């Protein structure tokens, strides 16, 4: 398929602005030209149509992941989300099985991620991605303790590059307040790196093509090292003298089940004592609960860095798997 030049016919060129539309816009355009060979006038025209949205700045300041687990879990583990997930799985069972086999990713996790992200494609976001990324690139809330404007600036650049690669109408595409797109809510850099054209139509369409969307989620997990059939998480009990400093070590498994056992934590007896594991806690209203988590849990956190997100995906996947049982 012949690709159109970047931004060609995707933006309506407006007269070049004398001043910046957004703070830092000139430096961004210089980088786009120097590093990617983009046309300065076209990029400036596109950014000139990007609107700052206070609602986006407000939303980034209060993500769902800021909630305690006892408030976060009920958002995603509901009877409706389970029922609709089972229905989605059954409707697309042949496709999901094909994708699962080809990419080596257990099917319940493919369905669960789409369920957590967009309610199986029903809620993909109604913010213009251009507005989201421009707002967070150039107007990131200055009172946030962790300034991520550089991250979103990189995503905005990837969005411009994605435009010609996938022939996207950059001024029209909608997604989440953070700029994530499609059934699997891929950020532009992830779209470029991990989306696949599973229906072989020459495009990677994460909105209208279920084969592309489903396979892209599987490919993302596979590329990050998914272990088919491997454990994700198991409940653990903290015994007397348990070493709680392990909870600060992160989600990447660097100890073994035996190590955790010796440091005061007990879990399922069928676990291989030599399997690498990490430890996480989740806040309940009256106590914390503890989980041993494994390599596949860490892989899910590559999709979203939150331990609560990964646990929601895991618990929803278990409910979906049970719902599909004969």
GROMACS .gro file of C-alpha atoms in nm:
model
  326
    1UNK     CA    1   0.000   0.000   0.000
    2UNK     CA    2   0.132   0.348  -0.085
    3UNK     CA    3   0.169   0.561   0.228
    4UNK     CA    4   0.093   0.931   0.216
    5UNK     CA    5   0.362   1.169   0.344
    6UNK     CA    6   0.334   1.256   0.711
    7UNK     CA    7   0.045   1.490   0.785
    8UNK     CA    8  -0.031   1.527   0.413
    9UNK     CA    9  -0.407   1.574   0.378
   10UNK     CA   10  -0.446   1.506   0.751
   11UNK     CA   11  -0.433   1.869   0.854
   12UNK     CA   12  -0.562   2.182   0.695
   13UNK     CA   13  -0.272   2.421   0.677
   14UNK     CA   14  -0.345   2.745   0.854
   15UNK     CA   15  -0.132   3.059   0.841
   16UNK     CA   16   0.177   3.013   1.056
   17UNK     CA   17   0.123   3.168   1.395
   18UNK     CA   18   0.350   3.451   1.496
   19UNK     CA   19   0.358   3.335   1.857
   20UNK     CA   20   0.338   2.994   2.017
   21UNK     CA   21  -0.007   2.849   2.064
   22UNK     CA   22   0.126   2.640   2.355
   23UNK     CA   23   0.425   2.702   2.583
   24UNK     CA   24   0.721   2.503   2.455
   25UNK     CA   25   0.566   2.453   2.113
   26UNK     CA   26   0.859   2.607   1.923
   27UNK     CA   27   1.109   2.368   2.084
   28UNK     CA   28   0.881   2.074   2.007
   29UNK     CA   29   0.855   2.176   1.640
   30UNK     CA   30   1.231   2.219   1.614
   31UNK     CA   31   1.275   1.867   1.751
   32UNK     CA   32   1.012   1.729   1.510
   33UNK     CA   33   1.201   1.879   1.217
   34UNK     CA   34   1.553   1.792   1.335
   35UNK     CA   35   1.491   1.437   1.454
   36UNK     CA   36   1.209   1.318   1.228
   37UNK     CA   37   1.221   1.540   0.923
   38UNK     CA   38   0.868   1.667   0.971
   39UNK     CA   39   0.740   1.979   0.803
   40UNK     CA   40   0.742   2.268   1.050
   41UNK     CA   41   0.442   2.448   0.898
   42UNK     CA   42   0.231   2.133   0.901
   43UNK     CA   43   0.318   2.053   1.262
   44UNK     CA   44   0.249   2.409   1.371
   45UNK     CA   45  -0.085   2.408   1.192
   46UNK     CA   46  -0.184   2.085   1.362
   47UNK     CA   47  -0.083   2.211   1.706
   48UNK     CA   48  -0.267   2.535   1.636
   49UNK     CA   49  -0.586   2.332   1.632
   50UNK     CA   50  -0.509   2.156   1.959
   51UNK     CA   51  -0.709   2.290   2.252
   52UNK     CA   52  -0.606   2.303   2.615
   53UNK     CA   53  -0.867   2.115   2.819
   54UNK     CA   54  -0.888   2.179   3.193
   55UNK     CA   55  -1.085   1.857   3.231
   56UNK     CA   56  -0.783   1.663   3.103
   57UNK     CA   57  -0.547   1.836   3.346
   58UNK     CA   58  -0.794   1.763   3.627
   59UNK     CA   59  -0.831   1.398   3.528
   60UNK     CA   60  -0.457   1.331   3.525
   61UNK     CA   61  -0.441   1.467   3.878
   62UNK     CA   62  -0.691   1.211   4.011
   63UNK     CA   63  -0.640   0.877   3.832
   64UNK     CA   64  -0.837   0.574   3.944
   65UNK     CA   65  -0.508   0.418   4.054
   66UNK     CA   66  -0.495   0.677   4.331
   67UNK     CA   67  -0.783   0.503   4.508
   68UNK     CA   68  -0.732   0.235   4.773
   69UNK     CA   69  -0.782  -0.122   4.654
   70UNK     CA   70  -1.117  -0.158   4.830
   71UNK     CA   71  -1.254   0.130   4.616
   72UNK     CA   72  -1.062   0.041   4.298
   73UNK     CA   73  -1.162  -0.326   4.273
   74UNK     CA   74  -1.541  -0.268   4.257
   75UNK     CA   75  -1.493  -0.051   3.948
   76UNK     CA   76  -1.373  -0.346   3.743
   77UNK     CA   77  -1.488  -0.667   3.913
   78UNK     CA   78  -1.865  -0.649   3.866
   79UNK     CA   79  -2.133  -0.892   3.759
   80UNK     CA   80  -2.198  -0.685   3.446
   81UNK     CA   81  -1.834  -0.671   3.341
   82UNK     CA   82  -1.800  -1.046   3.395
   83UNK     CA   83  -2.120  -1.126   3.205
   84UNK     CA   84  -2.033  -0.900   2.912
   85UNK     CA   85  -1.682  -1.041   2.909
   86UNK     CA   86  -1.806  -1.397   2.881
   87UNK     CA   87  -2.041  -1.288   2.601
   88UNK     CA   88  -1.755  -1.109   2.420
   89UNK     CA   89  -1.534  -1.415   2.456
   90UNK     CA   90  -1.799  -1.652   2.324
   91UNK     CA   91  -1.882  -1.421   2.033
   92UNK     CA   92  -1.515  -1.406   1.932
   93UNK     CA   93  -1.403  -1.745   2.060
   94UNK     CA   94  -1.252  -1.876   1.737
   95UNK     CA   95  -1.056  -1.555   1.682
   96UNK     CA   96  -0.940  -1.537   2.044
   97UNK     CA   97  -0.828  -1.900   2.040
   98UNK     CA   98  -0.635  -1.838   1.717
   99UNK     CA   99  -0.466  -1.531   1.862
  100UNK     CA  100  -0.393  -1.708   2.191
  101UNK     CA  101  -0.225  -1.997   2.014
  102UNK     CA  102  -0.026  -1.780   1.776
  103UNK     CA  103   0.108  -1.539   2.038
  104UNK     CA  104   0.130  -1.777   2.333
  105UNK     CA  105  -0.093  -1.571   2.562
  106UNK     CA  106  -0.371  -1.722   2.772
  107UNK     CA  107  -0.706  -1.612   2.628
  108UNK     CA  108  -0.866  -1.497   2.953
  109UNK     CA  109  -0.600  -1.227   2.993
  110UNK     CA  110  -0.654  -1.092   2.644
  111UNK     CA  111  -1.026  -1.059   2.714
  112UNK     CA  112  -0.970  -0.923   3.064
  113UNK     CA  113  -0.742  -0.641   2.953
  114UNK     CA  114  -0.993  -0.531   2.690
  115UNK     CA  115  -1.261  -0.554   2.959
  116UNK     CA  116  -1.072  -0.341   3.208
  117UNK     CA  117  -0.959  -0.091   2.947
  118UNK     CA  118  -1.276  -0.027   2.746
  119UNK     CA  119  -1.556  -0.257   2.865
  120UNK     CA  120  -1.487  -0.480   2.562
  121UNK     CA  121  -1.463  -0.192   2.318
  122UNK     CA  122  -1.776  -0.012   2.432
  123UNK     CA  123  -1.601   0.282   2.601
  124UNK     CA  124  -1.289   0.391   2.413
  125UNK     CA  125  -1.288   0.756   2.523
  126UNK     CA  126  -1.435   1.075   2.380
  127UNK     CA  127  -1.143   1.316   2.418
  128UNK     CA  128  -0.965   1.423   2.104
  129UNK     CA  129  -0.625   1.257   2.132
  130UNK     CA  130  -0.466   1.573   1.991
  131UNK     CA  131  -0.614   1.779   2.274
  132UNK     CA  132  -0.515   1.522   2.537
  133UNK     CA  133  -0.154   1.497   2.430
  134UNK     CA  134  -0.111   1.870   2.370
  135UNK     CA  135  -0.262   1.952   2.709
  136UNK     CA  136  -0.037   1.705   2.888
  137UNK     CA  137   0.272   1.791   2.682
  138UNK     CA  138   0.254   2.168   2.713
  139UNK     CA  139   0.030   2.233   3.013
  140UNK     CA  140   0.103   1.946   3.252
  141UNK     CA  141  -0.019   2.044   3.601
  142UNK     CA  142   0.273   2.219   3.770
  143UNK     CA  143   0.158   2.117   4.118
  144UNK     CA  144   0.202   1.748   4.049
  145UNK     CA  145   0.486   1.587   4.241
  146UNK     CA  146   0.597   1.397   3.933
  147UNK     CA  147   0.613   1.603   3.616
  148UNK     CA  148   0.543   1.373   3.321
  149UNK     CA  149   0.519   1.639   3.052
  150UNK     CA  150   0.831   1.493   2.884
  151UNK     CA  151   0.661   1.154   2.858
  152UNK     CA  152   0.352   1.304   2.698
  153UNK     CA  153   0.564   1.518   2.466
  154UNK     CA  154   0.723   1.195   2.341
  155UNK     CA  155   0.377   1.044   2.296
  156UNK     CA  156   0.264   1.349   2.102
  157UNK     CA  157   0.562   1.308   1.869
  158UNK     CA  158   0.476   0.941   1.823
  159UNK     CA  159   0.118   1.043   1.749
  160UNK     CA  160   0.236   1.265   1.463
  161UNK     CA  161   0.444   0.981   1.322
  162UNK     CA  162   0.156   0.738   1.363
  163UNK     CA  163  -0.060   0.964   1.149
  164UNK     CA  164   0.105   0.878   0.821
  165UNK     CA  165   0.190   0.520   0.918
  166UNK     CA  166  -0.176   0.433   0.975
  167UNK     CA  167  -0.340   0.712   0.773
  168UNK     CA  168  -0.514   0.846   1.082
  169UNK     CA  169  -0.707   1.174   1.072
  170UNK     CA  170  -0.506   1.328   1.355
  171UNK     CA  171  -0.753   1.607   1.423
  172UNK     CA  172  -1.041   1.364   1.470
  173UNK     CA  173  -0.913   1.058   1.658
  174UNK     CA  174  -1.063   1.020   2.005
  175UNK     CA  175  -0.940   0.831   2.309
  176UNK     CA  176  -0.882   0.860   2.681
  177UNK     CA  177  -0.788   1.176   2.868
  178UNK     CA  178  -0.427   1.048   2.863
  179UNK     CA  179  -0.426   0.991   2.487
  180UNK     CA  180  -0.476   0.613   2.483
  181UNK     CA  181  -0.661   0.474   2.183
  182UNK     CA  182  -0.873   0.185   2.063
  183UNK     CA  183  -1.017  -0.126   2.226
  184UNK     CA  184  -0.691  -0.196   2.408
  185UNK     CA  185  -0.614   0.171   2.487
  186UNK     CA  186  -0.269   0.189   2.330
  187UNK     CA  187  -0.061   0.501   2.374
  188UNK     CA  188   0.088   0.619   2.043
  189UNK     CA  189   0.433   0.470   2.115
  190UNK     CA  190   0.276   0.134   2.201
  191UNK     CA  191   0.053   0.153   1.894
  192UNK     CA  192   0.360   0.201   1.674
  193UNK     CA  193   0.563  -0.070   1.848
  194UNK     CA  194   0.313  -0.346   1.924
  195UNK     CA  195  -0.006  -0.311   1.718
  196UNK     CA  196  -0.046  -0.578   1.449
  197UNK     CA  197  -0.242  -0.608   1.126
  198UNK     CA  198  -0.405  -0.942   1.203
  199UNK     CA  199  -0.675  -0.917   0.936
  200UNK     CA  200  -0.415  -0.844   0.665
  201UNK     CA  201  -0.590  -0.539   0.523
  202UNK     CA  202  -0.276  -0.327   0.523
  203UNK     CA  203  -0.367  -0.124   0.831
  204UNK     CA  204  -0.351  -0.168   1.207
  205UNK     CA  205  -0.698  -0.056   1.311
  206UNK     CA  206  -0.752  -0.078   1.687
  207UNK     CA  207  -1.108   0.058   1.673
  208UNK     CA  208  -1.303  -0.119   1.400
  209UNK     CA  209  -1.098  -0.435   1.349
  210UNK     CA  210  -1.147  -0.685   1.627
  211UNK     CA  211  -0.875  -0.910   1.484
  212UNK     CA  212  -0.624  -0.625   1.497
  213UNK     CA  213  -0.732  -0.506   1.842
  214UNK     CA  214  -0.738  -0.851   2.003
  215UNK     CA  215  -0.411  -0.961   1.845
  216UNK     CA  216  -0.240  -0.635   1.938
  217UNK     CA  217  -0.316  -0.686   2.307
  218UNK     CA  218  -0.178  -1.039   2.284
  219UNK     CA  219   0.129  -0.918   2.097
  220UNK     CA  220   0.198  -0.654   2.362
  221UNK     CA  221   0.197  -0.917   2.635
  222UNK     CA  222   0.400  -1.161   2.427
  223UNK     CA  223   0.665  -0.902   2.342
  224UNK     CA  224   0.703  -0.831   2.714
  225UNK     CA  225   0.769  -1.196   2.789
  226UNK     CA  226   0.434  -1.354   2.874
  227UNK     CA  227   0.470  -1.711   3.006
  228UNK     CA  228   0.177  -1.916   2.875
  229UNK     CA  229   0.008  -2.106   3.156
  230UNK     CA  230   0.230  -1.945   3.417
  231UNK     CA  231   0.096  -1.821   3.750
  232UNK     CA  232   0.014  -1.456   3.803
  233UNK     CA  233  -0.061  -1.409   4.171
  234UNK     CA  234  -0.142  -1.614   4.480
  235UNK     CA  235  -0.272  -1.500   4.815
  236UNK     CA  236  -0.012  -1.501   5.092
  237UNK     CA  237  -0.023  -1.483   5.470
  238UNK     CA  238   0.225  -1.284   5.673
  239UNK     CA  239   0.346  -1.477   5.972
  240UNK     CA  240   0.503  -1.352   6.291
  241UNK     CA  241   0.825  -1.169   6.215
  242UNK     CA  242   0.745  -1.130   5.844
  243UNK     CA  243   0.979  -0.892   5.663
  244UNK     CA  244   0.759  -0.603   5.549
  245UNK     CA  245   1.049  -0.422   5.384
  246UNK     CA  246   0.997  -0.660   5.090
  247UNK     CA  247   0.685  -0.464   4.998
  248UNK     CA  248   0.909  -0.178   4.881
  249UNK     CA  249   1.108  -0.394   4.640
  250UNK     CA  250   0.875  -0.351   4.340
  251UNK     CA  251   0.684  -0.598   4.127
  252UNK     CA  252   0.966  -0.760   3.932
  253UNK     CA  253   1.026  -1.108   4.078
  254UNK     CA  254   1.376  -1.119   4.219
  255UNK     CA  255   1.334  -1.362   4.510
  256UNK     CA  256   1.197  -1.715   4.508
  257UNK     CA  257   0.889  -1.861   4.671
  258UNK     CA  258   1.125  -2.031   4.915
  259UNK     CA  259   1.294  -1.699   4.993
  260UNK     CA  260   0.956  -1.543   5.073
  261UNK     CA  261   0.865  -1.846   5.281
  262UNK     CA  262   1.182  -1.802   5.484
  263UNK     CA  263   1.106  -1.432   5.527
  264UNK     CA  264   0.770  -1.506   5.687
  265UNK     CA  265   0.518  -1.543   5.403
  266UNK     CA  266   0.310  -1.850   5.322
  267UNK     CA  267   0.115  -1.922   5.004
  268UNK     CA  268  -0.023  -2.215   4.804
  269UNK     CA  269   0.157  -2.543   4.863
  270UNK     CA  270   0.162  -2.635   4.493
  271UNK     CA  271   0.397  -2.350   4.401
  272UNK     CA  272   0.746  -2.441   4.287
  273UNK     CA  273   0.973  -2.322   4.571
  274UNK     CA  274   1.230  -2.211   4.314
  275UNK     CA  275   0.986  -1.999   4.112
  276UNK     CA  276   1.081  -1.632   4.117
  277UNK     CA  277   0.831  -1.414   4.298
  278UNK     CA  278   0.774  -1.070   4.447
  279UNK     CA  279   0.540  -0.948   4.718
  280UNK     CA  280   0.265  -0.684   4.704
  281UNK     CA  281   0.009  -0.558   4.949
  282UNK     CA  282  -0.340  -0.424   4.874
  283UNK     CA  283  -0.531  -0.199   5.107
  284UNK     CA  284  -0.860  -0.327   5.241
  285UNK     CA  285  -1.077  -0.121   5.478
  286UNK     CA  286  -0.973  -0.311   5.790
  287UNK     CA  287  -0.638  -0.462   5.693
  288UNK     CA  288  -0.386  -0.514   5.417
  289UNK     CA  289  -0.389  -0.831   5.210
  290UNK     CA  290  -0.071  -0.984   5.075
  291UNK     CA  291  -0.001  -1.154   4.747
  292UNK     CA  292   0.292  -1.338   4.597
  293UNK     CA  293   0.316  -1.221   4.239
  294UNK     CA  294   0.509  -1.375   3.952
  295UNK     CA  295   0.655  -1.296   3.614
  296UNK     CA  296   0.318  -1.266   3.437
  297UNK     CA  297   0.199  -1.014   3.696
  298UNK     CA  298   0.507  -0.806   3.615
  299UNK     CA  299   0.426  -0.835   3.243
  300UNK     CA  300   0.076  -0.695   3.307
  301UNK     CA  301   0.235  -0.399   3.486
  302UNK     CA  302   0.421  -0.320   3.162
  303UNK     CA  303   0.074  -0.246   3.019
  304UNK     CA  304  -0.012  -0.027   3.318
  305UNK     CA  305   0.240   0.026   3.598
  306UNK     CA  306  -0.018   0.000   3.877
  307UNK     CA  307  -0.025  -0.311   4.095
  308UNK     CA  308  -0.399  -0.255   4.139
  309UNK     CA  309  -0.450  -0.254   3.763
  310UNK     CA  310  -0.259  -0.580   3.730
  311UNK     CA  311  -0.456  -0.739   4.012
  312UNK     CA  312  -0.787  -0.625   3.861
  313UNK     CA  313  -0.687  -0.779   3.528
  314UNK     CA  314  -0.593  -1.103   3.705
  315UNK     CA  315  -0.910  -1.127   3.914
  316UNK     CA  316  -1.137  -1.040   3.623
  317UNK     CA  317  -0.956  -1.300   3.411
  318UNK     CA  318  -1.025  -1.565   3.673
  319UNK     CA  319  -1.394  -1.475   3.680
  320UNK     CA  320  -1.411  -1.486   3.301
  321UNK     CA  321  -1.239  -1.822   3.287
  322UNK     CA  322  -1.488  -1.961   3.537
  323UNK     CA  323  -1.773  -1.811   3.337
  324UNK     CA  324  -1.655  -1.992   3.025
  325UNK     CA  325  -1.632  -2.327   3.200
  326UNK     CA  326  -1.876  -2.592   3.070
   0.00000   0.00000   0.00000
